[in-house]
């Protein structure tokens, strides 16, 4: 069968405001794999201009009829601004989400299929009701489905059970585990990943599932911190943490990897890292966080690195980070452009992405290669009898 004949529809990729550089790199991979020239593109010319009052609209400058459309939207990109009543205003998650709906509305039901790739779910932390409060994430998912969206793809959802809000629609929660481990061995080439040298650490009970997944792939043990909160008060929308308690094996002389879905202010992460180093004797402390928001800036991380509390923080490029973070010695970017391009290319050919969502074989191959390199350098000895 001709490759073009196997397409679900002609491919179109829309990058929402602030995602231009990311989708351009995705586009370059797609063109390379499909052997298109540099002048060709799968990117759609779309924009969301604003009136002086702050109101907006969407404009798509080409026909979407019969297209297989993929919309990439980073609702947490506060680096994008607009003018309102003469003031420069950073775009909030609400603004980005409103623009996403405008783009869908501008397509006008003409596309054959629309898939939204929203790396970090809008209102993903407001996923369950504990009192008289809104269920914003569930409402958002239902709203997109009602607008005609066929598939929603997200990464490392805060709670993937939010998919229960749209049980009859496509929802894929993609984990960046392989890309994280690949970035670790590239940036820390002397790391020995086995149960004698590395322990995965969950900073709270909510992240334990992520840690178990990593531990199963890597063959290492798991430890956990328990957060004791003050539920009688709310500070910055959260119940403040009174104490972190560690549950797990001895960590003296071992590298530890703290795993979570996001870094917000970073206070909780650094509190855990401090205990791991100063109380429990960890050798080095690394952090895997899919999304680095750094809502309170970088100063506390600079200080923690200076004091030897944190050794390396890995976050993806799926959401916006201030450009100066790339110069921080404690930071390493995990590039997800090629992975997103694989997902789009596979779905556009109406094929399953199950193999892409299961990274165990790729992780095993990566670790085998890394151990062979360490053995060649004399850092470890491989027992071929086991």
mmCIF file of C-alpha atoms in Angstrom:
data_model
loop_
_atom_site.group_PDB
_atom_site.id
_atom_site.type_symbol
_atom_site.label_atom_id
_atom_site.label_comp_id
_atom_site.label_asym_id
_atom_site.label_seq_id
_atom_site.Cartn_x
_atom_site.Cartn_y
_atom_site.Cartn_z
ATOM 1 C CA UNK A 1 0.000 0.000 0.000
ATOM 2 C CA UNK A 2 1.231 3.489 -0.845
ATOM 3 C CA UNK A 3 2.282 5.387 2.322
ATOM 4 C CA UNK A 4 0.037 8.295 1.418
ATOM 5 C CA UNK A 5 -2.928 5.979 0.878
ATOM 6 C CA UNK A 6 -2.514 4.635 4.434
ATOM 7 C CA UNK A 7 -2.976 8.076 6.012
ATOM 8 C CA UNK A 8 -6.104 8.681 8.056
ATOM 9 C CA UNK A 9 -6.206 12.101 6.446
ATOM 10 C CA UNK A 10 -3.864 14.787 5.169
ATOM 11 C CA UNK A 11 -1.717 15.834 8.147
ATOM 12 C CA UNK A 12 -1.971 19.315 9.645
ATOM 13 C CA UNK A 13 -0.206 20.463 12.811
ATOM 14 C CA UNK A 14 -1.198 23.620 14.683
ATOM 15 C CA UNK A 15 1.068 25.062 17.342
ATOM 16 C CA UNK A 16 -0.751 27.382 19.723
ATOM 17 C CA UNK A 17 0.860 30.667 20.723
ATOM 18 C CA UNK A 18 4.153 30.081 22.515
ATOM 19 C CA UNK A 19 4.628 26.578 21.055
ATOM 20 C CA UNK A 20 6.092 27.687 17.730
ATOM 21 C CA UNK A 21 9.668 26.475 18.251
ATOM 22 C CA UNK A 22 8.521 23.105 19.608
ATOM 23 C CA UNK A 23 6.182 22.330 16.703
ATOM 24 C CA UNK A 24 8.766 23.534 14.184
ATOM 25 C CA UNK A 25 11.124 20.831 15.451
ATOM 26 C CA UNK A 26 8.304 18.287 15.319
ATOM 27 C CA UNK A 27 7.599 19.393 11.755
ATOM 28 C CA UNK A 28 11.251 18.931 10.791
ATOM 29 C CA UNK A 29 11.172 15.291 11.967
ATOM 30 C CA UNK A 30 7.949 14.611 10.071
ATOM 31 C CA UNK A 31 9.385 16.091 6.876
ATOM 32 C CA UNK A 32 12.597 14.080 7.266
ATOM 33 C CA UNK A 33 10.744 10.787 7.753
ATOM 34 C CA UNK A 34 8.378 11.472 4.870
ATOM 35 C CA UNK A 35 11.153 12.842 2.663
ATOM 36 C CA UNK A 36 9.669 16.248 2.092
ATOM 37 C CA UNK A 37 11.708 19.255 1.081
ATOM 38 C CA UNK A 38 12.722 22.096 3.371
ATOM 39 C CA UNK A 39 10.144 24.365 1.759
ATOM 40 C CA UNK A 40 7.287 21.990 2.620
ATOM 41 C CA UNK A 41 5.579 22.014 5.987
ATOM 42 C CA UNK A 42 2.792 20.318 7.899
ATOM 43 C CA UNK A 43 2.328 23.417 10.043
ATOM 44 C CA UNK A 44 -0.893 25.375 9.634
ATOM 45 C CA UNK A 45 -0.900 29.152 9.588
ATOM 46 C CA UNK A 46 -3.179 29.946 12.539
ATOM 47 C CA UNK A 47 -3.262 32.829 14.976
ATOM 48 C CA UNK A 48 -5.340 34.296 17.794
ATOM 49 C CA UNK A 49 -5.172 38.103 17.633
ATOM 50 C CA UNK A 50 -6.486 40.251 20.492
ATOM 51 C CA UNK A 51 -8.508 43.416 20.568
ATOM 52 C CA UNK A 52 -7.448 46.291 22.797
ATOM 53 C CA UNK A 53 -10.078 45.243 25.322
ATOM 54 C CA UNK A 54 -8.409 41.860 25.758
ATOM 55 C CA UNK A 55 -11.021 39.966 23.733
ATOM 56 C CA UNK A 56 -9.687 37.527 21.175
ATOM 57 C CA UNK A 57 -10.577 35.568 18.083
ATOM 58 C CA UNK A 58 -9.007 32.753 16.044
ATOM 59 C CA UNK A 59 -8.002 32.910 12.403
ATOM 60 C CA UNK A 60 -6.918 29.930 10.272
ATOM 61 C CA UNK A 61 -5.507 30.905 6.899
ATOM 62 C CA UNK A 62 -6.051 27.646 4.999
ATOM 63 C CA UNK A 63 -8.774 25.060 4.563
ATOM 64 C CA UNK A 64 -9.024 22.266 7.150
ATOM 65 C CA UNK A 65 -11.597 20.225 5.222
ATOM 66 C CA UNK A 66 -10.787 16.512 5.450
ATOM 67 C CA UNK A 67 -7.571 17.123 7.406
ATOM 68 C CA UNK A 68 -6.197 15.051 10.293
ATOM 69 C CA UNK A 69 -5.422 17.934 12.656
ATOM 70 C CA UNK A 70 -3.110 17.886 15.684
ATOM 71 C CA UNK A 71 -3.217 20.945 17.960
ATOM 72 C CA UNK A 72 -0.312 21.350 20.383
ATOM 73 C CA UNK A 73 -1.183 23.601 23.315
ATOM 74 C CA UNK A 74 0.947 24.586 26.326
ATOM 75 C CA UNK A 75 -1.581 26.254 28.619
ATOM 76 C CA UNK A 76 1.161 27.123 31.148
ATOM 77 C CA UNK A 77 3.216 29.357 28.851
ATOM 78 C CA UNK A 78 3.308 32.613 30.796
ATOM 79 C CA UNK A 79 6.072 33.870 28.503
ATOM 80 C CA UNK A 80 3.417 34.884 25.953
ATOM 81 C CA UNK A 81 1.866 38.308 26.489
ATOM 82 C CA UNK A 82 -0.799 40.518 24.930
ATOM 83 C CA UNK A 83 -1.968 44.121 25.238
ATOM 84 C CA UNK A 84 -5.124 44.932 27.191
ATOM 85 C CA UNK A 85 -6.114 48.555 27.836
ATOM 86 C CA UNK A 86 -2.525 49.565 27.133
ATOM 87 C CA UNK A 87 -1.075 47.100 29.641
ATOM 88 C CA UNK A 88 1.153 44.131 28.826
ATOM 89 C CA UNK A 89 -0.525 41.069 30.274
ATOM 90 C CA UNK A 90 1.004 37.554 30.505
ATOM 91 C CA UNK A 91 -1.277 34.831 29.207
ATOM 92 C CA UNK A 92 -2.799 32.710 31.948
ATOM 93 C CA UNK A 93 -3.887 29.057 31.590
ATOM 94 C CA UNK A 94 -7.443 30.391 31.191
ATOM 95 C CA UNK A 95 -6.335 32.589 28.270
ATOM 96 C CA UNK A 96 -4.542 29.717 26.529
ATOM 97 C CA UNK A 97 -7.502 27.393 26.985
ATOM 98 C CA UNK A 98 -9.880 30.010 25.576
ATOM 99 C CA UNK A 99 -7.630 30.383 22.512
ATOM 100 C CA UNK A 100 -7.587 26.591 22.060
ATOM 101 C CA UNK A 101 -11.382 26.565 21.933
ATOM 102 C CA UNK A 102 -11.297 29.454 19.463
ATOM 103 C CA UNK A 103 -9.006 27.483 17.130
ATOM 104 C CA UNK A 104 -11.314 24.464 17.315
ATOM 105 C CA UNK A 105 -14.265 26.733 16.575
ATOM 106 C CA UNK A 106 -12.425 28.287 13.606
ATOM 107 C CA UNK A 107 -11.943 24.808 12.106
ATOM 108 C CA UNK A 108 -15.731 24.747 12.050
ATOM 109 C CA UNK A 109 -16.226 20.986 12.024
ATOM 110 C CA UNK A 110 -14.557 20.665 8.599
ATOM 111 C CA UNK A 111 -11.596 18.525 9.724
ATOM 112 C CA UNK A 112 -11.863 14.760 9.461
ATOM 113 C CA UNK A 113 -10.362 14.357 12.945
ATOM 114 C CA UNK A 114 -8.948 16.693 15.591
ATOM 115 C CA UNK A 115 -6.459 15.579 18.243
ATOM 116 C CA UNK A 116 -5.428 17.931 21.043
ATOM 117 C CA UNK A 117 -1.945 17.423 22.500
ATOM 118 C CA UNK A 118 -1.987 19.208 25.855
ATOM 119 C CA UNK A 119 1.232 18.166 27.649
ATOM 120 C CA UNK A 120 0.161 19.388 31.093
ATOM 121 C CA UNK A 121 -3.585 19.220 31.554
ATOM 122 C CA UNK A 122 -5.429 22.467 32.085
ATOM 123 C CA UNK A 123 -6.604 22.444 35.728
ATOM 124 C CA UNK A 124 -5.048 18.989 36.095
ATOM 125 C CA UNK A 125 -4.535 19.513 39.825
ATOM 126 C CA UNK A 126 -8.250 20.281 40.248
ATOM 127 C CA UNK A 127 -9.227 16.717 39.410
ATOM 128 C CA UNK A 128 -11.261 15.654 42.432
ATOM 129 C CA UNK A 129 -13.817 17.191 44.742
ATOM 130 C CA UNK A 130 -13.092 17.362 48.478
ATOM 131 C CA UNK A 131 -15.739 19.950 49.397
ATOM 132 C CA UNK A 132 -18.132 22.294 47.584
ATOM 133 C CA UNK A 133 -15.765 23.105 44.731
ATOM 134 C CA UNK A 134 -15.511 22.883 40.965
ATOM 135 C CA UNK A 135 -14.196 19.932 38.976
ATOM 136 C CA UNK A 136 -12.377 22.010 36.385
ATOM 137 C CA UNK A 137 -10.272 19.339 34.662
ATOM 138 C CA UNK A 138 -13.236 17.028 34.102
ATOM 139 C CA UNK A 139 -15.295 19.955 32.821
ATOM 140 C CA UNK A 140 -12.512 20.882 30.384
ATOM 141 C CA UNK A 141 -12.273 17.348 28.980
ATOM 142 C CA UNK A 142 -16.023 17.109 28.471
ATOM 143 C CA UNK A 143 -16.099 20.529 26.843
ATOM 144 C CA UNK A 144 -13.409 19.571 24.308
ATOM 145 C CA UNK A 145 -15.170 16.312 23.455
ATOM 146 C CA UNK A 146 -18.452 18.186 22.986
ATOM 147 C CA UNK A 147 -16.637 20.503 20.555
ATOM 148 C CA UNK A 148 -15.722 17.509 18.374
ATOM 149 C CA UNK A 149 -12.254 16.507 19.617
ATOM 150 C CA UNK A 150 -11.566 12.824 18.884
ATOM 151 C CA UNK A 151 -8.411 12.306 20.947
ATOM 152 C CA UNK A 152 -6.726 14.066 23.851
ATOM 153 C CA UNK A 153 -3.057 13.299 24.486
ATOM 154 C CA UNK A 154 -1.380 14.433 27.678
ATOM 155 C CA UNK A 155 1.847 13.637 29.513
ATOM 156 C CA UNK A 156 2.180 12.377 33.072
ATOM 157 C CA UNK A 157 -1.288 13.451 34.202
ATOM 158 C CA UNK A 158 -1.426 14.486 37.858
ATOM 159 C CA UNK A 159 -4.132 11.835 38.248
ATOM 160 C CA UNK A 160 -4.820 9.800 35.072
ATOM 161 C CA UNK A 161 -8.185 8.716 36.499
ATOM 162 C CA UNK A 162 -9.523 12.049 35.292
ATOM 163 C CA UNK A 163 -10.039 10.172 31.991
ATOM 164 C CA UNK A 164 -13.159 8.747 33.648
ATOM 165 C CA UNK A 165 -14.809 12.074 32.805
ATOM 166 C CA UNK A 166 -14.816 11.077 29.101
ATOM 167 C CA UNK A 167 -14.986 7.257 29.127
ATOM 168 C CA UNK A 168 -16.168 6.961 25.508
ATOM 169 C CA UNK A 169 -13.518 9.255 24.005
ATOM 170 C CA UNK A 170 -9.813 8.924 23.254
ATOM 171 C CA UNK A 171 -7.484 9.830 26.118
ATOM 172 C CA UNK A 172 -3.806 8.853 26.235
ATOM 173 C CA UNK A 173 -1.539 9.566 29.192
ATOM 174 C CA UNK A 174 2.047 9.370 27.914
ATOM 175 C CA UNK A 175 4.996 8.923 30.284
ATOM 176 C CA UNK A 176 8.502 10.257 29.431
ATOM 177 C CA UNK A 177 10.365 7.521 31.352
ATOM 178 C CA UNK A 178 12.683 6.448 28.540
ATOM 179 C CA UNK A 179 13.593 10.027 27.663
ATOM 180 C CA UNK A 180 14.329 10.816 31.336
ATOM 181 C CA UNK A 181 16.656 7.854 31.769
ATOM 182 C CA UNK A 182 18.362 8.615 28.462
ATOM 183 C CA UNK A 183 18.984 12.195 29.606
ATOM 184 C CA UNK A 184 20.344 10.912 32.935
ATOM 185 C CA UNK A 185 22.982 8.616 31.412
ATOM 186 C CA UNK A 186 23.995 11.330 28.940
ATOM 187 C CA UNK A 187 24.371 14.059 31.554
ATOM 188 C CA UNK A 188 25.738 11.858 34.359
ATOM 189 C CA UNK A 189 27.793 9.259 32.459
ATOM 190 C CA UNK A 190 29.267 7.699 35.612
ATOM 191 C CA UNK A 191 25.877 6.806 37.138
ATOM 192 C CA UNK A 192 25.537 3.079 37.833
ATOM 193 C CA UNK A 193 21.878 2.090 37.585
ATOM 194 C CA UNK A 194 21.286 -1.043 39.627
ATOM 195 C CA UNK A 195 19.844 -1.937 43.031
ATOM 196 C CA UNK A 196 23.226 -1.532 44.751
ATOM 197 C CA UNK A 197 23.767 2.043 43.594
ATOM 198 C CA UNK A 198 20.395 3.732 42.893
ATOM 199 C CA UNK A 199 17.103 4.099 44.776
ATOM 200 C CA UNK A 200 13.961 5.726 43.367
ATOM 201 C CA UNK A 201 12.348 8.127 45.839
ATOM 202 C CA UNK A 202 8.700 9.169 45.896
ATOM 203 C CA UNK A 203 8.312 12.611 47.543
ATOM 204 C CA UNK A 204 4.777 11.706 48.638
ATOM 205 C CA UNK A 205 2.232 8.925 48.410
ATOM 206 C CA UNK A 206 0.726 10.380 45.210
ATOM 207 C CA UNK A 207 3.923 9.841 43.204
ATOM 208 C CA UNK A 208 4.455 6.256 44.363
ATOM 209 C CA UNK A 209 2.994 4.773 41.172
ATOM 210 C CA UNK A 210 5.542 6.646 39.052
ATOM 211 C CA UNK A 211 8.393 5.389 41.228
ATOM 212 C CA UNK A 212 7.216 1.794 41.047
ATOM 213 C CA UNK A 213 7.091 2.006 37.257
ATOM 214 C CA UNK A 214 10.684 3.272 37.158
ATOM 215 C CA UNK A 215 11.853 0.679 39.696
ATOM 216 C CA UNK A 216 10.356 -2.160 37.652
ATOM 217 C CA UNK A 217 12.055 -0.898 34.480
ATOM 218 C CA UNK A 218 15.426 -0.288 36.140
ATOM 219 C CA UNK A 219 15.495 -3.135 38.654
ATOM 220 C CA UNK A 220 16.093 -0.835 41.633
ATOM 221 C CA UNK A 221 14.409 -0.332 45.012
ATOM 222 C CA UNK A 222 11.918 2.337 46.100
ATOM 223 C CA UNK A 223 11.656 4.671 49.087
ATOM 224 C CA UNK A 224 8.884 7.106 49.971
ATOM 225 C CA UNK A 225 8.312 10.287 51.925
ATOM 226 C CA UNK A 226 5.037 10.835 53.726
ATOM 227 C CA UNK A 227 3.700 14.398 53.812
ATOM 228 C CA UNK A 228 2.021 15.445 57.053
ATOM 229 C CA UNK A 229 -0.163 18.442 56.182
ATOM 230 C CA UNK A 230 -2.103 21.031 58.136
ATOM 231 C CA UNK A 231 -5.619 20.561 56.779
ATOM 232 C CA UNK A 232 -7.016 23.344 58.963
ATOM 233 C CA UNK A 233 -5.482 26.111 56.836
ATOM 234 C CA UNK A 234 -4.920 26.906 53.146
ATOM 235 C CA UNK A 235 -1.864 28.813 51.870
ATOM 236 C CA UNK A 236 -1.567 29.659 48.164
ATOM 237 C CA UNK A 237 -4.408 27.251 47.455
ATOM 238 C CA UNK A 238 -2.784 24.307 49.259
ATOM 239 C CA UNK A 239 -2.689 22.799 52.729
ATOM 240 C CA UNK A 240 0.827 23.564 54.065
ATOM 241 C CA UNK A 241 3.220 20.678 54.698
ATOM 242 C CA UNK A 242 4.246 20.329 58.335
ATOM 243 C CA UNK A 243 6.728 17.472 58.005
ATOM 244 C CA UNK A 244 8.248 14.948 55.574
ATOM 245 C CA UNK A 245 8.859 11.443 56.947
ATOM 246 C CA UNK A 246 10.994 8.881 55.078
ATOM 247 C CA UNK A 247 9.959 5.250 54.693
ATOM 248 C CA UNK A 248 12.494 2.939 53.093
ATOM 249 C CA UNK A 249 15.913 1.313 53.132
ATOM 250 C CA UNK A 250 19.294 2.751 54.084
ATOM 251 C CA UNK A 251 20.522 5.298 51.536
ATOM 252 C CA UNK A 252 24.114 5.894 52.643
ATOM 253 C CA UNK A 253 26.443 6.157 49.654
ATOM 254 C CA UNK A 254 23.693 5.662 47.086
ATOM 255 C CA UNK A 255 22.432 7.889 44.292
ATOM 256 C CA UNK A 256 18.754 8.707 44.679
ATOM 257 C CA UNK A 257 16.264 9.869 42.051
ATOM 258 C CA UNK A 258 13.227 11.814 43.243
ATOM 259 C CA UNK A 259 10.326 11.300 40.829
ATOM 260 C CA UNK A 260 7.273 13.551 40.487
ATOM 261 C CA UNK A 261 5.027 14.952 37.791
ATOM 262 C CA UNK A 262 5.917 18.601 38.335
ATOM 263 C CA UNK A 263 8.030 21.159 40.146
ATOM 264 C CA UNK A 264 5.888 24.092 41.216
ATOM 265 C CA UNK A 265 7.700 26.348 43.698
ATOM 266 C CA UNK A 266 10.221 23.609 44.522
ATOM 267 C CA UNK A 267 10.038 23.988 48.294
ATOM 268 C CA UNK A 268 8.774 20.459 48.900
ATOM 269 C CA UNK A 269 11.353 18.943 46.534
ATOM 270 C CA UNK A 270 14.268 20.733 48.202
ATOM 271 C CA UNK A 271 13.028 19.832 51.678
ATOM 272 C CA UNK A 272 13.046 16.161 50.675
ATOM 273 C CA UNK A 273 16.455 16.538 48.981
ATOM 274 C CA UNK A 274 17.901 18.172 52.095
ATOM 275 C CA UNK A 275 16.796 15.270 54.265
ATOM 276 C CA UNK A 276 18.107 12.725 51.765
ATOM 277 C CA UNK A 277 21.551 14.325 51.816
ATOM 278 C CA UNK A 278 21.923 15.531 55.407
ATOM 279 C CA UNK A 279 19.917 12.965 57.346
ATOM 280 C CA UNK A 280 19.912 9.781 55.264
ATOM 281 C CA UNK A 281 23.371 10.035 53.686
ATOM 282 C CA UNK A 282 22.532 9.931 49.992
ATOM 283 C CA UNK A 283 25.555 10.287 47.705
ATOM 284 C CA UNK A 284 23.873 12.319 44.946
ATOM 285 C CA UNK A 285 20.317 13.576 44.526
ATOM 286 C CA UNK A 286 18.708 13.755 41.093
ATOM 287 C CA UNK A 287 15.150 14.771 40.262
ATOM 288 C CA UNK A 288 12.896 13.635 37.413
ATOM 289 C CA UNK A 289 9.958 16.030 36.947
ATOM 290 C CA UNK A 290 8.005 16.017 33.702
ATOM 291 C CA UNK A 291 7.026 19.675 34.095
ATOM 292 C CA UNK A 292 9.267 22.363 35.532
ATOM 293 C CA UNK A 293 7.095 25.360 36.381
ATOM 294 C CA UNK A 294 9.498 27.024 38.851
ATOM 295 C CA UNK A 295 6.760 29.394 39.992
ATOM 296 C CA UNK A 296 8.994 31.120 42.582
ATOM 297 C CA UNK A 297 12.036 31.502 40.361
ATOM 298 C CA UNK A 298 15.427 29.788 40.357
ATOM 299 C CA UNK A 299 17.116 31.345 43.384
ATOM 300 C CA UNK A 300 16.301 28.574 45.851
ATOM 301 C CA UNK A 301 17.612 25.981 43.378
ATOM 302 C CA UNK A 302 20.819 27.964 42.845
ATOM 303 C CA UNK A 303 21.315 28.047 46.617
ATOM 304 C CA UNK A 304 20.522 24.340 46.999
ATOM 305 C CA UNK A 305 23.020 23.432 44.267
ATOM 306 C CA UNK A 306 25.650 25.671 45.833
ATOM 307 C CA UNK A 307 25.128 23.908 49.178
ATOM 308 C CA UNK A 308 25.326 20.450 47.606
ATOM 309 C CA UNK A 309 21.676 19.586 48.270
ATOM 310 C CA UNK A 310 20.687 18.855 44.652
ATOM 311 C CA UNK A 311 22.933 17.545 41.890
ATOM 312 C CA UNK A 312 20.750 17.580 38.768
ATOM 313 C CA UNK A 313 17.138 18.346 37.900
ATOM 314 C CA UNK A 314 15.640 16.903 34.723
ATOM 315 C CA UNK A 315 12.458 18.371 33.222
ATOM 316 C CA UNK A 316 11.008 18.132 29.720
ATOM 317 C CA UNK A 317 10.634 20.906 27.170
ATOM 318 C CA UNK A 318 6.880 20.231 26.961
ATOM 319 C CA UNK A 319 6.052 23.405 28.883
ATOM 320 C CA UNK A 320 7.593 26.870 28.907
ATOM 321 C CA UNK A 321 10.593 27.642 31.095
ATOM 322 C CA UNK A 322 12.491 30.915 31.251
ATOM 323 C CA UNK A 323 15.424 30.786 28.786
ATOM 324 C CA UNK A 324 18.019 31.471 31.498
ATOM 325 C CA UNK A 325 17.382 28.038 33.021
ATOM 326 C CA UNK A 326 19.423 26.495 30.206
ATOM 327 C CA UNK A 327 22.575 28.030 31.713
ATOM 328 C CA UNK A 328 21.990 26.597 35.189
ATOM 329 C CA UNK A 329 24.557 23.913 36.125
ATOM 330 C CA UNK A 330 21.895 21.985 38.048
ATOM 331 C CA UNK A 331 19.470 21.759 35.108
ATOM 332 C CA UNK A 332 19.181 19.315 32.194
ATOM 333 C CA UNK A 333 16.492 19.518 29.518
ATOM 334 C CA UNK A 334 14.721 16.366 28.341
ATOM 335 C CA UNK A 335 13.825 16.953 24.688
ATOM 336 C CA UNK A 336 10.436 15.492 23.754
ATOM 337 C CA UNK A 337 10.083 16.832 20.190
ATOM 338 C CA UNK A 338 11.042 13.588 18.452
ATOM 339 C CA UNK A 339 8.734 11.527 20.680
ATOM 340 C CA UNK A 340 5.783 13.814 19.946
ATOM 341 C CA UNK A 341 6.596 13.571 16.226
ATOM 342 C CA UNK A 342 6.562 9.748 16.490
ATOM 343 C CA UNK A 343 3.137 9.872 18.144
ATOM 344 C CA UNK A 344 1.697 12.192 15.493
ATOM 345 C CA UNK A 345 3.212 10.213 12.617
ATOM 346 C CA UNK A 346 1.888 6.895 13.975
ATOM 347 C CA UNK A 347 -1.621 8.170 14.645
ATOM 348 C CA UNK A 348 -1.786 9.887 11.269
ATOM 349 C CA UNK A 349 -1.164 6.462 9.707
ATOM 350 C CA UNK A 350 -4.043 5.179 11.866
ATOM 351 C CA UNK A 351 -1.720 2.754 13.631
ATOM 352 C CA UNK A 352 -1.495 1.805 17.298
ATOM 353 C CA UNK A 353 0.829 3.742 19.600
ATOM 354 C CA UNK A 354 0.984 0.919 22.157
ATOM 355 C CA UNK A 355 4.669 0.264 21.435
ATOM 356 C CA UNK A 356 5.456 3.964 21.898
ATOM 357 C CA UNK A 357 3.661 4.009 25.246
ATOM 358 C CA UNK A 358 5.581 0.955 26.543
ATOM 359 C CA UNK A 359 9.263 1.940 26.873
ATOM 360 C CA UNK A 360 10.571 -1.153 28.720
ATOM 361 C CA UNK A 361 12.399 -2.676 25.741
ATOM 362 C CA UNK A 362 14.030 0.637 24.830
ATOM 363 C CA UNK A 363 15.037 1.204 28.454
ATOM 364 C CA UNK A 364 16.560 -2.300 28.683
ATOM 365 C CA UNK A 365 18.561 -1.694 25.492
ATOM 366 C CA UNK A 366 19.728 1.707 26.750
ATOM 367 C CA UNK A 367 20.829 0.299 30.123
ATOM 368 C CA UNK A 368 22.670 -2.618 28.520
ATOM 369 C CA UNK A 369 24.613 -0.215 26.316
ATOM 370 C CA UNK A 370 25.363 2.080 29.264
ATOM 371 C CA UNK A 371 26.609 -0.789 31.448
ATOM 372 C CA UNK A 372 28.825 -2.018 28.630
ATOM 373 C CA UNK A 373 30.364 1.458 28.367
ATOM 374 C CA UNK A 374 30.970 1.590 32.137
ATOM 375 C CA UNK A 375 32.552 -1.879 32.039
ATOM 376 C CA UNK A 376 34.815 -0.835 29.161
ATOM 377 C CA UNK A 377 35.951 2.136 31.255
ATOM 378 C CA UNK A 378 36.627 -0.148 34.216
ATOM 379 C CA UNK A 379 33.993 1.475 36.444
ATOM 380 C CA UNK A 380 31.956 -1.725 36.887
ATOM 381 C CA UNK A 381 32.419 -5.456 36.341
ATOM 382 C CA UNK A 382 29.767 -7.396 34.453
ATOM 383 C CA UNK A 383 29.071 -10.918 35.690
ATOM 384 C CA UNK A 384 28.129 -12.818 32.519
ATOM 385 C CA UNK A 385 27.148 -15.878 34.584
ATOM 386 C CA UNK A 386 24.055 -14.063 35.962
#
